[in-house]
Coordinates of C-alpha atoms and ligand atoms in Angstrom, one line a residue:
M861 CA 0.1 5.3 14.3
T862 CA 0.4 5.6 10.5
I863 CA 0.7 9.0 9.0
F864 CA -0.5 9.6 5.4
A865 CA 0.0 12.9 3.6
L866 CA -2.3 13.7 0.7
Y867 CA 0.2 15.8 -1.3
N868 CA 1.1 17.1 -4.7
L869 CA 3.2 20.1 -5.8
K870 CA 0.3 20.9 -8.1
G871 CA -3.0 22.4 -7.0
G872 CA -6.5 21.2 -7.7
V873 CA -5.7 17.5 -8.3
G874 CA -8.0 15.9 -5.8
K875 CA -5.9 15.9 -2.6
T876 CA -8.7 17.1 -0.3
A877 CA -11.4 15.0 -1.9
A878 CA -9.2 11.9 -1.3
A879 CA -8.1 13.1 2.2
I880 CA -11.8 13.3 3.3
N881 CA -13.0 10.2 1.6
L882 CA -10.1 8.0 2.7
A883 CA -10.3 9.3 6.2
Y884 CA -14.0 8.5 6.3
L885 CA -13.4 4.9 5.1
A886 CA -10.6 4.5 7.7
A887 CA -12.9 5.7 10.4
A888 CA -15.6 3.3 9.2
D889 CA -13.0 0.5 9.4
V890 CA -12.8 1.4 13.1
Y891 CA -9.4 3.0 12.9
K892 CA -9.2 6.0 15.2
T893 CA -8.6 8.6 12.5
L894 CA -7.5 12.2 12.6
I895 CA -7.4 14.6 9.6
W896 CA -5.0 17.6 10.1
D897 CA -5.9 20.3 7.6
L898 CA -2.6 22.1 6.9
D899 CA -4.0 24.2 4.0
P900 CA -5.1 27.8 4.7
Q901 CA -7.9 27.3 2.2
G902 CA -9.4 25.0 4.9
S903 CA -11.3 22.8 2.4
S904 CA -11.2 19.7 4.7
S905 CA -12.4 21.7 7.6
F906 CA -15.2 23.0 5.3
Y907 CA -16.3 19.5 4.2
L908 CA -16.4 18.4 7.9
K909 CA -18.1 21.6 9.0
V910 CA -15.5 22.3 11.6
Q911 CA -13.8 25.6 12.4
A912 CA -10.8 26.4 14.5
N913 CA -11.6 27.3 18.2
N914 CA -8.8 29.7 18.5
K915 CA -7.7 32.8 16.5
N916 CA -4.5 32.0 14.5
E917 CA -4.7 28.4 15.7
T918 CA -2.4 26.8 13.1
K919 CA 0.3 29.4 13.8
K920 CA -0.1 28.8 17.6
L921 CA 0.1 25.0 17.1
F922 CA 3.5 25.3 15.4
A923 CA 4.6 27.8 18.0
E924 CA 3.5 25.3 20.7
E925 CA 1.3 27.9 22.3
I926 CA -1.6 25.4 21.9
D927 CA -1.3 21.6 22.4
V928 CA -2.1 19.6 19.2
K929 CA -4.1 17.2 21.3
D930 CA -6.4 20.1 22.4
A931 CA -6.9 21.3 18.8
A932 CA -8.4 18.0 17.6
Q933 CA -12.2 18.3 17.3
D934 CA -14.9 15.8 16.9
S935 CA -16.4 15.4 13.5
A936 CA -20.0 14.3 12.9
F937 CA -18.7 10.8 12.3
E938 CA -17.6 8.1 14.7
N939 CA -13.8 7.6 15.0
L940 CA -13.1 10.7 12.9
W941 CA -11.5 13.8 14.3
I942 CA -10.1 16.9 12.7
I943 CA -7.6 19.6 13.4
P944 CA -9.1 22.4 11.3
A945 CA -7.1 25.0 9.4
D946 CA -7.5 28.7 9.6
I947 CA -5.9 31.5 7.6
S948 CA -2.8 31.6 9.8
A949 CA -1.8 28.4 8.1
R950 CA -0.4 30.6 5.4
N951 CA 2.4 31.7 7.7
I952 CA 3.7 28.2 8.7
D953 CA 6.7 28.6 6.4
T954 CA 7.8 31.9 8.0
L955 CA 7.3 30.5 11.4
L956 CA 9.3 27.3 10.6
S957 CA 12.2 29.3 9.2
D958 CA 12.7 31.0 12.6
I959 CA 12.9 27.9 14.7
K960 CA 15.5 25.2 15.4
H961 CA 15.2 21.8 13.8
S962 CA 12.8 23.4 11.4
K963 CA 12.6 20.4 9.0
R964 CA 11.3 18.1 11.8
K965 CA 8.9 20.3 13.7
L966 CA 5.8 18.7 12.3
K967 CA 7.2 15.2 13.1
S968 CA 7.7 16.3 16.7
L969 CA 4.2 17.7 17.0
L970 CA 2.7 14.5 15.5
A971 CA 4.5 12.5 18.2
N972 CA 1.9 13.8 20.6
L973 CA -0.9 12.3 18.7
K974 CA 0.0 8.6 19.2
E975 CA -3.5 7.9 20.5
Y976 CA -4.7 7.9 16.9
D977 CA -4.3 4.9 14.6
I978 CA -4.2 6.9 11.4
V979 CA -3.4 10.6 10.8
I980 CA -4.2 12.1 7.4
L981 CA -2.5 15.4 6.5
D982 CA -4.4 17.4 3.9
C983 CA -1.5 19.4 2.4
P984 CA -1.5 22.7 0.5
P985 CA 0.1 22.5 -2.9
G986 CA 3.8 23.5 -3.2
I987 CA 7.2 22.6 -2.2
S988 CA 8.6 24.6 0.7
L989 CA 9.9 24.1 4.2
L990 CA 6.5 23.0 5.3
H991 CA 6.5 20.3 2.7
E992 CA 9.9 19.1 3.8
N993 CA 8.4 18.8 7.2
I994 CA 5.6 16.8 5.6
F995 CA 8.0 14.5 3.8
N996 CA 9.9 13.9 7.0
A997 CA 6.8 13.3 9.1
A998 CA 4.7 11.1 6.9
D999 CA 5.0 7.3 6.6
Y1000 CA 3.4 7.5 3.2
I1001 CA 2.9 10.4 0.8
L1002 CA -0.2 9.7 -1.2
M1003 CA 0.0 11.7 -4.4
P1004 CA -3.0 12.1 -6.7
N1005 CA -2.0 12.8 -10.3
I1006 CA -4.2 13.8 -13.2
P1007 CA -2.8 11.8 -16.2
T1008 CA -1.9 14.9 -18.2
T1009 CA 1.5 16.3 -19.3
L1010 CA 1.7 19.1 -16.7
S1011 CA 0.6 16.9 -13.9
I1012 CA 3.2 14.3 -14.8
N1013 CA 5.8 17.1 -15.0
S1014 CA 5.1 18.0 -11.4
F1015 CA 5.3 14.3 -10.4
E1016 CA 8.7 14.1 -11.9
M1017 CA 9.8 17.3 -10.1
V1018 CA 8.8 15.9 -6.8
S1019 CA 10.5 12.6 -7.6
A1020 CA 13.7 14.5 -8.5
Y1021 CA 13.4 16.6 -5.3
F1022 CA 13.3 13.3 -3.3
D1023 CA 16.5 12.1 -5.1
D1024 CA 18.3 15.4 -4.7
N1025 CA 17.6 15.7 -1.0
G1026 CA 18.2 12.1 0.0
L1027 CA 14.5 11.6 1.0
D1028 CA 13.0 8.1 1.2
K1029 CA 11.3 7.6 -2.2
S1030 CA 9.7 4.4 -1.1
K1031 CA 7.2 6.7 0.9
L1032 CA 5.9 8.1 -2.3
K1033 CA 2.8 6.3 -3.4
C1034 CA 0.8 7.7 -6.3
F1035 CA -2.6 7.2 -7.7
F1036 CA -4.4 8.6 -10.8
S1037 CA -7.1 11.1 -10.1
M1038 CA -9.8 12.9 -12.2
V1039 CA -9.3 10.3 -14.9
D1040 CA -11.4 11.1 -18.0
H1041 CA -12.0 7.9 -20.0
R1042 CA -12.9 9.9 -23.1
K1043 CA -9.4 11.3 -23.4
N1044 CA -6.7 9.2 -25.2
L1045 CA -4.0 11.2 -23.5
H1046 CA -5.2 10.0 -20.1
H1047 CA -5.0 6.3 -21.2
E1048 CA -1.6 6.8 -22.8
V1049 CA -0.1 8.5 -19.7
M1050 CA -1.6 5.8 -17.4
Q1051 CA -0.2 2.9 -19.4
Q1052 CA 3.2 4.5 -19.5
F1053 CA 3.3 5.1 -15.7
Y1054 CA 1.8 1.7 -14.7
R1055 CA 5.0 0.2 -15.9
D1056 CA 6.9 1.4 -12.8
K1057 CA 5.4 0.4 -9.6
L1058 CA 4.9 3.8 -7.9
F1059 CA 1.3 4.0 -8.9
F1060 CA -1.7 2.2 -7.3
K1061 CA -3.7 0.1 -9.6
N1062 CA -7.0 1.6 -8.5
Y1063 CA -7.7 5.2 -9.5
I1064 CA -10.4 7.9 -9.2
P1065 CA -12.2 8.9 -12.4
Y1066 CA -13.6 12.4 -13.1
L1067 CA -17.1 12.0 -11.7
S1068 CA -19.7 14.7 -10.8
D1069 CA -20.6 12.8 -7.6
V1070 CA -17.2 13.7 -6.2
E1071 CA -17.6 17.4 -7.3
K1072 CA -20.9 17.5 -5.4
M1073 CA -19.0 17.2 -2.1
G1074 CA -18.7 21.0 -2.2
I1075 CA -22.5 21.4 -2.6
N1076 CA -23.4 18.8 0.0
Q1077 CA -20.5 19.8 2.4
Q1078 CA -20.1 16.1 3.3
P1079 CA -17.9 13.1 2.5
L1080 CA -19.1 11.3 -0.7
F1081 CA -20.5 8.3 1.2
E1082 CA -23.0 10.3 3.1
Y1083 CA -25.0 11.2 0.0
A1084 CA -23.9 8.7 -2.7
N1085 CA -22.9 5.6 -0.9
S1086 CA -23.8 3.2 -3.7
S1087 CA -22.4 5.3 -6.5
Y1088 CA -19.5 4.3 -8.8
A1089 CA -17.4 7.1 -7.3
A1090 CA -17.9 5.7 -3.8
Q1091 CA -16.8 2.2 -5.1
C1092 CA -13.7 3.7 -6.7
Y1093 CA -12.6 5.3 -3.3
R1094 CA -13.4 2.0 -1.5
D1095 CA -11.2 0.1 -4.0
L1096 CA -8.4 2.6 -3.6
W1097 CA -8.7 2.4 0.2
H1098 CA -8.4 -1.4 0.1
E1099 CA -5.3 -1.2 -1.9
V1100 CA -3.8 1.5 0.3
K1101 CA -4.5 -0.7 3.4
K1102 CA -3.0 -3.7 1.7
V1103 CA 0.2 -1.9 0.8
C1104 CA 0.6 0.5 3.8
L1105 CA -1.0 -0.9 6.9
Ligands
ATP1378 N1 -12.6 12.7 -9.1 C1 -13.2 13.9 -9.2 N2 -14.1 14.2 -10.2 C2 -14.7 15.4 -10.3 N3 -14.3 16.5 -9.6 C3 -13.4 16.3 -8.6 C4 -12.8 15.0 -8.4 N4 -11.9 15.2 -7.4 C5 -12.0 16.5 -7.0 N5 -12.9 17.2 -7.8 C6 -13.2 18.6 -7.7 O1 -12.1 19.3 -8.2 C7 -11.8 20.5 -7.3 C8 -10.4 20.3 -6.7 O2 -10.4 19.1 -5.9 P1 -9.7 19.1 -4.5 O3 -10.1 20.3 -3.7 O4 -9.9 17.8 -3.9 O5 -8.2 19.3 -5.0 P2 -6.9 19.7 -4.2 O6 -5.7 19.0 -4.9 O7 -7.1 19.5 -2.8 O8 -6.9 21.3 -4.5 P3 -5.9 22.4 -3.7 O9 -4.6 22.2 -4.3 O10 -6.6 23.6 -4.1 O11 -5.9 22.0 -2.3 C9 -12.9 20.5 -6.3 O12 -14.0 21.3 -6.8 C10 -13.4 19.1 -6.2 O13 -14.8 19.0 -5.9
MG1379 MG1 -6.9 20.7 -1.1

């Protein structure tokens, strides 16, 4: 089992869009794939049209009142399952702060999901005890970055957090997201960051076909399979596979 976390300290950078589209491609490649929606916004759950079966399910999963295996639900797509989020996901940090081995709780829960080839964690933005759990549990942290000053500041904060806390920085794999070719700043920032090897070569441009996932409530490939946006996610997925699997 390989665990990927779609993570950034910053919100609205394309984590969920990538979580859904990469999971879809993994499933199409016949990897048994599970998305775990850890964000109380529940955007991944929305895109896959799945809702939690139990009241306060996320909270109950972390309290081990429900087995994670039982929380995984079928999606409409072959080889793709999801543990949906509900609003109780907003309380994970409080719950974690009250338990033993609180930095490794997520890792121990994920150990029960070995039947899956790939688990993709759709993470809320931030940097908290939940995120430390994510950093410990994930084999790879896939971090979308918009090539702007503020976004790069947040990348540098995460990078410094890894250094300061003795976390394994080789897990951190970044890609550019929402790239706007008309903006010189985007080009300049990308050139600067391609010099170190933390960033994937392939990136996701700002494209309205991706935005339409919200209207269509579907992975991109279901309504725009031959679009440029779909090709960009395919290229990124090939690179992720080559580097990480
Ligand atoms: N490449 C893209 N081009 C255009 N729009 C995009 C792209 N990627 C994502 N979006 C849109 O931008 C918004 C934020 O994207 P998304 O939800 O994937 O980000 P996020 O990082 O998961 O946000 P949050 O931090 O709130 O969880 C959504 O409306 C989405 O449809
Ligand atoms: Mg999201």
